[in-house]
Coordinates of C-alpha atoms in Angstrom, one line a residue:
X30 CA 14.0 32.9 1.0
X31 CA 15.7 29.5 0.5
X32 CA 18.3 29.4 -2.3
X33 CA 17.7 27.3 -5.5
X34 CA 19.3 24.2 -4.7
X35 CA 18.1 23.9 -0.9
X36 CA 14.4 24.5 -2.4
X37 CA 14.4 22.1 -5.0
X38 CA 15.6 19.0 -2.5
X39 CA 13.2 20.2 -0.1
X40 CA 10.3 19.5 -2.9
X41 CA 11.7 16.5 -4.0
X42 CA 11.0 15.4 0.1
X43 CA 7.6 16.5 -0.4
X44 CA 7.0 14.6 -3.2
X45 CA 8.8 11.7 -1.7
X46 CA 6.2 12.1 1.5
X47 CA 3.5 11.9 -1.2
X48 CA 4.9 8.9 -2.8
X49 CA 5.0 7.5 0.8
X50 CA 1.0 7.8 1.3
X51 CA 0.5 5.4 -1.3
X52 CA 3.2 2.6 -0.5
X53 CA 3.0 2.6 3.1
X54 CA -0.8 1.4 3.4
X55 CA 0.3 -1.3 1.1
X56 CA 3.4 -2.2 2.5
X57 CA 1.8 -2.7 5.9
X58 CA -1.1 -4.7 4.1
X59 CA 1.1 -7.1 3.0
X60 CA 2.6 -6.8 6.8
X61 CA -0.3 -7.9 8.6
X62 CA -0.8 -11.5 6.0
X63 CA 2.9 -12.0 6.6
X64 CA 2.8 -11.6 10.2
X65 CA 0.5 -14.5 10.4
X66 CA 1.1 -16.8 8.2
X67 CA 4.7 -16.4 7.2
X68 CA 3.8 -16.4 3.9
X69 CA 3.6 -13.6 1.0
X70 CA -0.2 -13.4 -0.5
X71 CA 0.5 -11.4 -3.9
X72 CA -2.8 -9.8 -4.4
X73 CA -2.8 -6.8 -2.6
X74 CA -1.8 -4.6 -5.7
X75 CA -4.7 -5.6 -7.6
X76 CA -7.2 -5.0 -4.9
X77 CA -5.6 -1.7 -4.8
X78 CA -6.1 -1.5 -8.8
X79 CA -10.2 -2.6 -8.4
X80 CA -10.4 0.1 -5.5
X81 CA -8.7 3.2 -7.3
X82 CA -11.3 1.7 -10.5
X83 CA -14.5 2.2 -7.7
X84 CA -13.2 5.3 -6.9
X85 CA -13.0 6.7 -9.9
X86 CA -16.2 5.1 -10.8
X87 CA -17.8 6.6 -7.6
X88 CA -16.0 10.1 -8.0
X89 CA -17.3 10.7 -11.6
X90 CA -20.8 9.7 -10.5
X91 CA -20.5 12.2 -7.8
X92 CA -18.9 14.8 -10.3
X93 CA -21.9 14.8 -12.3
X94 CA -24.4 14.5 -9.7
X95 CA -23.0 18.2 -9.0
X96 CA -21.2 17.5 -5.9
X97 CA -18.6 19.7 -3.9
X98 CA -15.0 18.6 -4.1
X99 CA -14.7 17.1 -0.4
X100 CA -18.4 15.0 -1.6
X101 CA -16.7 13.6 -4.2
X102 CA -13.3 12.8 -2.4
X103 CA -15.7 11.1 0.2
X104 CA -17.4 9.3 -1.8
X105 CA -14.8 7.8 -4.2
X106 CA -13.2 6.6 -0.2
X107 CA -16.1 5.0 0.8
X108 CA -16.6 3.2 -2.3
X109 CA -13.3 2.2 -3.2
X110 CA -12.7 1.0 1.0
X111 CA -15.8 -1.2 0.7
X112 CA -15.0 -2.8 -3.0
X113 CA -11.3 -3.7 -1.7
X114 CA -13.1 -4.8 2.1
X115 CA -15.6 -7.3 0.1
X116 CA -13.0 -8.6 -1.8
X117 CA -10.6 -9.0 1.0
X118 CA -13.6 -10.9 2.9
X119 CA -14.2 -13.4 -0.4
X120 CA -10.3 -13.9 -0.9
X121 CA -9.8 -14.4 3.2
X122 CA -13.4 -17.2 3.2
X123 CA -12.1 -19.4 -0.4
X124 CA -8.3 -18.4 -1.1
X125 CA -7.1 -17.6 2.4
X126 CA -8.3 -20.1 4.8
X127 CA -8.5 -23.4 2.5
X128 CA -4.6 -22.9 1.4
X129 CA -3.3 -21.9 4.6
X130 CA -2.1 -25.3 6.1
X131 CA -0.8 -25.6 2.9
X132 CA 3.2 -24.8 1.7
X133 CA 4.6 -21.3 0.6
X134 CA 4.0 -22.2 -2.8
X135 CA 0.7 -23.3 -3.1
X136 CA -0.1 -20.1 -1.0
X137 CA 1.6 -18.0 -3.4
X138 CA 0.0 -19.4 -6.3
X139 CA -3.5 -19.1 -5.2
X140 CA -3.0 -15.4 -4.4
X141 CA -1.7 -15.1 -8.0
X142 CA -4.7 -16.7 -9.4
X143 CA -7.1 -14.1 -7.3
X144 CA -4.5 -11.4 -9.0
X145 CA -5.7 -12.8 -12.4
X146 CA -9.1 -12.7 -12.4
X147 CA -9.3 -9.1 -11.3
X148 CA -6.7 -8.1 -13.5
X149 CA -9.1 -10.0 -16.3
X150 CA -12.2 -8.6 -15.0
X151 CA -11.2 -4.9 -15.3
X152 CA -9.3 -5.5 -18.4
X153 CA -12.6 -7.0 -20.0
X154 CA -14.5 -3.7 -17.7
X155 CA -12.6 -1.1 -19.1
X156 CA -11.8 -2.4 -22.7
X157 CA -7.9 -2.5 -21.8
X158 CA -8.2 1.3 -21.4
X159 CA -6.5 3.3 -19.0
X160 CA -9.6 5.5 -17.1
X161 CA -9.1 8.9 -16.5
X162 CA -10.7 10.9 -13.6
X163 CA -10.4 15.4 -14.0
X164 CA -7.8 16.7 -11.4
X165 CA -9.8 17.9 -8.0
X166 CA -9.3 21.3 -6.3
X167 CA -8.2 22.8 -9.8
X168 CA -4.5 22.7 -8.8
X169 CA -4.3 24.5 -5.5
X170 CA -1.6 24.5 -3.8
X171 CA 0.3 26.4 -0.7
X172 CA 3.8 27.7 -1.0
X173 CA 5.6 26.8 2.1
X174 CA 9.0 28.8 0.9
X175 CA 9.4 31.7 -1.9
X176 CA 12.9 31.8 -3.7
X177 CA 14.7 30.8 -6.9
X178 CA 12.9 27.5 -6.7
X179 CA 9.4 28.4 -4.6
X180 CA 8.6 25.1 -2.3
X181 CA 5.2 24.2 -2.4
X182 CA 2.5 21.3 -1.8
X183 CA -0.9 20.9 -4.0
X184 CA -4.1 20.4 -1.9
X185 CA -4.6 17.3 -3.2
X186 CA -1.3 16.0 -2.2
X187 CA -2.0 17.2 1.5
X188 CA -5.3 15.6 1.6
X189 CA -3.8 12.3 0.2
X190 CA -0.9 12.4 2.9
X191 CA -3.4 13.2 5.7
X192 CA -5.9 10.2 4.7
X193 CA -2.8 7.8 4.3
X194 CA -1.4 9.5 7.8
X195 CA -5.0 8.7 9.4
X196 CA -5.0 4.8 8.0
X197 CA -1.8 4.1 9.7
X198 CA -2.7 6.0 12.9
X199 CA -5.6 3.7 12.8
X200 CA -4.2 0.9 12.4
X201 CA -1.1 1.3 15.3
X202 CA -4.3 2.1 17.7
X203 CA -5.9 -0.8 16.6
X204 CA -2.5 -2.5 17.2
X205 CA -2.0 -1.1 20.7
X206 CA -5.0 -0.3 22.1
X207 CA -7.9 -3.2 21.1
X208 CA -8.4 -6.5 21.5
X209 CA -8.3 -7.1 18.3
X210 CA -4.4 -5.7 18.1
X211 CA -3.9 -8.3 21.2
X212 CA -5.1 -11.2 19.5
X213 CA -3.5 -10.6 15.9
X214 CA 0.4 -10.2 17.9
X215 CA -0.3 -13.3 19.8
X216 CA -1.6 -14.9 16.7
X217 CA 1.5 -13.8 14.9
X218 CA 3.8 -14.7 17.4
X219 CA 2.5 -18.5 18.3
X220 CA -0.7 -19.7 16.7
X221 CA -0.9 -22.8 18.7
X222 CA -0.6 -21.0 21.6
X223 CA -3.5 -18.6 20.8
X224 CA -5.7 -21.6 20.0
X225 CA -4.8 -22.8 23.6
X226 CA -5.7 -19.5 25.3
X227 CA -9.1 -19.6 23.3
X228 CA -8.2 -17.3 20.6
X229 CA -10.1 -18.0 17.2
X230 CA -7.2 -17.5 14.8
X231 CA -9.7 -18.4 11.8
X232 CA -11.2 -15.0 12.8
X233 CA -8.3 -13.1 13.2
X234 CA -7.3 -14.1 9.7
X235 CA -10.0 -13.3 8.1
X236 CA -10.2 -10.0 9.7
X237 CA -7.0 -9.0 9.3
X238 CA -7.7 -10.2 5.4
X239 CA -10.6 -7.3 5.0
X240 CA -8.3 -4.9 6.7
X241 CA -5.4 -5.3 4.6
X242 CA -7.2 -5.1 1.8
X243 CA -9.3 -1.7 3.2
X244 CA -5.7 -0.6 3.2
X245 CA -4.7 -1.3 0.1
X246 CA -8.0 0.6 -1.0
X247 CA -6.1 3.5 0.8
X248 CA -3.3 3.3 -1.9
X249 CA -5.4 3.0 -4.9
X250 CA -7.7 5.4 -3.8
X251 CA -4.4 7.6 -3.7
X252 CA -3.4 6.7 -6.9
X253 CA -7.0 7.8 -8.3
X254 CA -7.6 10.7 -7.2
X255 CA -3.8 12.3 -7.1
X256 CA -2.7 11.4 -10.3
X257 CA -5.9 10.5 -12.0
X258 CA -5.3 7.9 -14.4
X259 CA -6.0 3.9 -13.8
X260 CA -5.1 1.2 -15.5
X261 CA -6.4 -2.6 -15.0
X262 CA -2.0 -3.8 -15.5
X263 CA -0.9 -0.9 -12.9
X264 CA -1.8 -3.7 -9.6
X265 CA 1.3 -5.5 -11.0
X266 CA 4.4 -3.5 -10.5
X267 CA 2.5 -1.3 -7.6
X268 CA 1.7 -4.5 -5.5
X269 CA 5.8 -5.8 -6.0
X270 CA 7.2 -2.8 -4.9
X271 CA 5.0 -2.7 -1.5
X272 CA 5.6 -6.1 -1.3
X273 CA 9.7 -5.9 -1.3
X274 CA 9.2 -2.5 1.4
X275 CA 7.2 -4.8 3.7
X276 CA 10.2 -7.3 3.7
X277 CA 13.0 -5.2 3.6
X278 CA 11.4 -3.4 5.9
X279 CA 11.2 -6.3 8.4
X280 CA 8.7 -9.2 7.3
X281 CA 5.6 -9.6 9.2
X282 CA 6.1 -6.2 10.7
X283 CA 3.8 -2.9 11.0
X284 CA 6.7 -0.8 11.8
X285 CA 8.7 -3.0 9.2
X286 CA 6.4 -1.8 6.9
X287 CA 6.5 1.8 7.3
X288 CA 10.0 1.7 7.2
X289 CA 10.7 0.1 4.2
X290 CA 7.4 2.4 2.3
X291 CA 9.4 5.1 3.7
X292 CA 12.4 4.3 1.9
X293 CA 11.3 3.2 -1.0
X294 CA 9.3 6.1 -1.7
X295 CA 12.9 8.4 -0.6
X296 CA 15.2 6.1 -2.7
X297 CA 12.7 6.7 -5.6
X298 CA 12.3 9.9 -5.5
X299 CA 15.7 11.3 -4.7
X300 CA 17.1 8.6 -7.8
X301 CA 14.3 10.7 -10.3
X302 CA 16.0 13.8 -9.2
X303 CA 19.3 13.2 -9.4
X304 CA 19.7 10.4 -11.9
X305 CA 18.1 9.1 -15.7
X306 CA 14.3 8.6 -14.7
X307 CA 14.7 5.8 -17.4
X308 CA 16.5 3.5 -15.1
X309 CA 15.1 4.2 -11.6
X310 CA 13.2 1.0 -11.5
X311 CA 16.8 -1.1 -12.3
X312 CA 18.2 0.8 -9.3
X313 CA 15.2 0.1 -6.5
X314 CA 14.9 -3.2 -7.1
X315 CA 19.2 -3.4 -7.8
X316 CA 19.0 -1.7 -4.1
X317 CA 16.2 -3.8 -3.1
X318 CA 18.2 -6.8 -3.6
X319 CA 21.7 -5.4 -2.1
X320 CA 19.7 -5.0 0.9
X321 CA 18.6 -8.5 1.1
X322 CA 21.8 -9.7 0.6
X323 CA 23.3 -7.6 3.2
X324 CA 20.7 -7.6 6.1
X325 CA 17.7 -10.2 4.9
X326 CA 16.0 -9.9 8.1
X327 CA 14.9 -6.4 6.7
X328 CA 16.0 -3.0 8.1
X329 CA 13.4 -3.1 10.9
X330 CA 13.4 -7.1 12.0
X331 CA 10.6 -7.6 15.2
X332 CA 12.8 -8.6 18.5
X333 CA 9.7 -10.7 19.1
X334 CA 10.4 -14.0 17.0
X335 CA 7.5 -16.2 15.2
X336 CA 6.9 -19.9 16.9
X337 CA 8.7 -22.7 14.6
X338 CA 6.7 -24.5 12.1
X339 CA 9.2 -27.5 12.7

């Protein structure tokens, strides 16, 4: 039996771990861009907005095809990882590539203009209506702790927190243990030298461009399927806030990343339970900032340093 007041914190760290599924895949989407190009690419929100879109599109197909639960959980994955994966291919061949010898700016605008056009496209889709998928596993939920203020977790929540847990493991064993992981550190860290040792960074871009954007399917597939609404505007404000974690997290950084989804997802929560929800968006990004100022090599800053452009 936990008392009222240890019980209710205790569920607001739940619900921050569940706000956490969705921004860490993103944050460490926009990690693995940075990492190698020193540069911010914008559009990572949106892909997440036209994969949570395929998922819901995919899930209600499976709903009324008379699927189980776990069929139409698979399904809405599947599609919404290979809609964000196509698109991360297509913005990696004609976005990506062509701009990247080119300055910050120009690189910054062209991922706003990919940002645009889906936002367009599923505004024009959906009729500038939010889409609205029925809750999954008709509320269950286990209760962890009985008392004045009984701490449980829904099974969807769970299954989202698993799936986002299993994207990062997959990526940090990629990371470690492939050559793949090999070739995208010593692309971040030098790409001249990697072009010397016979590396072909062109590759490792792109690839790294269809698996940033598979995880930022991750997130919207999160977003779908937890809370069940979807909206072609919701890539905007998603895709900043997982863009400032990955840099106050430490930019260009996988660990960065996590760190800074982590807290972002704490600081959020923890402000909605103890402050005016009203203006919890003022404080993140007033904290967002403060941190910058204080420490802008992020919370988490890589010991290994990126070769001079100069």
């Amino acid at each position: 039996m936990l008392s009222h007041e240890l019980g209710y914190w205790l569920q607001q760290v739940l619900n921050a771990c569940m706000l956490a599924s969705f921004y860490v895949p993103l944050a460490v989407a926009f990690a693995l861009i940075q990492g190698l190009t020193s540069k911010i690419f914008l559009s990572f929100g949106d892909f997440a907005m036209y994969a949570a879109f395929a998922g819901v599109y995919a899930g209600l197909a499976s709903l009324l095809a008379g699927d189980s639960t776990a069929a139409i959980l698979a399904t809405s994955l599947v599609f919404a990882v290979l809609t964000s994966s196509a698109l991360g291919h297509f913005a990696a061949t004609h976005v990506v590539a062509p701009l990247i010898g080119q300055t910050a700016q120009a690189f910054m605008i062209g991922s706003i203009g990919v940002s645009i056009v889906l936002q367009e496209i599923m505004r024009l889709q959906s009729g500038a209506r939010d889409l609205w998928l029925m809750p999954l596993f008709d509320g269950a939920a286990f209760r962890l702790f009985d008392g004045p203020f009984p701490v449980q977790i829904g099974m969807m929540q769970l299954t989202a927190m698993i799936t986002a847990a299993l994207a990062i493991g997959t990526v940090f064993f990629i990371m470690q243990f492939t050559a793949a992981g090999r070739y995208w550190r010593a692309c971040a860290q030098s790409e001249r030298l990697a072009k010397l040792c016979g590396v072909n960074t062109l590759t490792v871009l792109r690839w790294s461009c269809v698996g940033s954007a598979a995880l930022a399917s991750v997130s919207g597939w999160i977003i779908a399927v937890s809370y069940g609404g979807v909206s072609f505007s919701m890539g905007l404000m998603l895709g900043f806030k997982a863009m400032f974690a990955s840099v106050i997290g430490g930019f260009g950084t996988v660990g960065g990343a996590i760190a800074g989804g982590l807290f972002l997802a704490f600081l959020e929560t923890l402000w909605s339970a103890a402050f005016p929800l009203a203006y919890r968006d003022v404080a993140v990004f007033g904290f967002i900032i403060l941190i910058l100022m204080l420490k802008p090599e992020g919370l988490y800053s890589s010991t290994a340093k990126r070769e001079s452009e100069d």
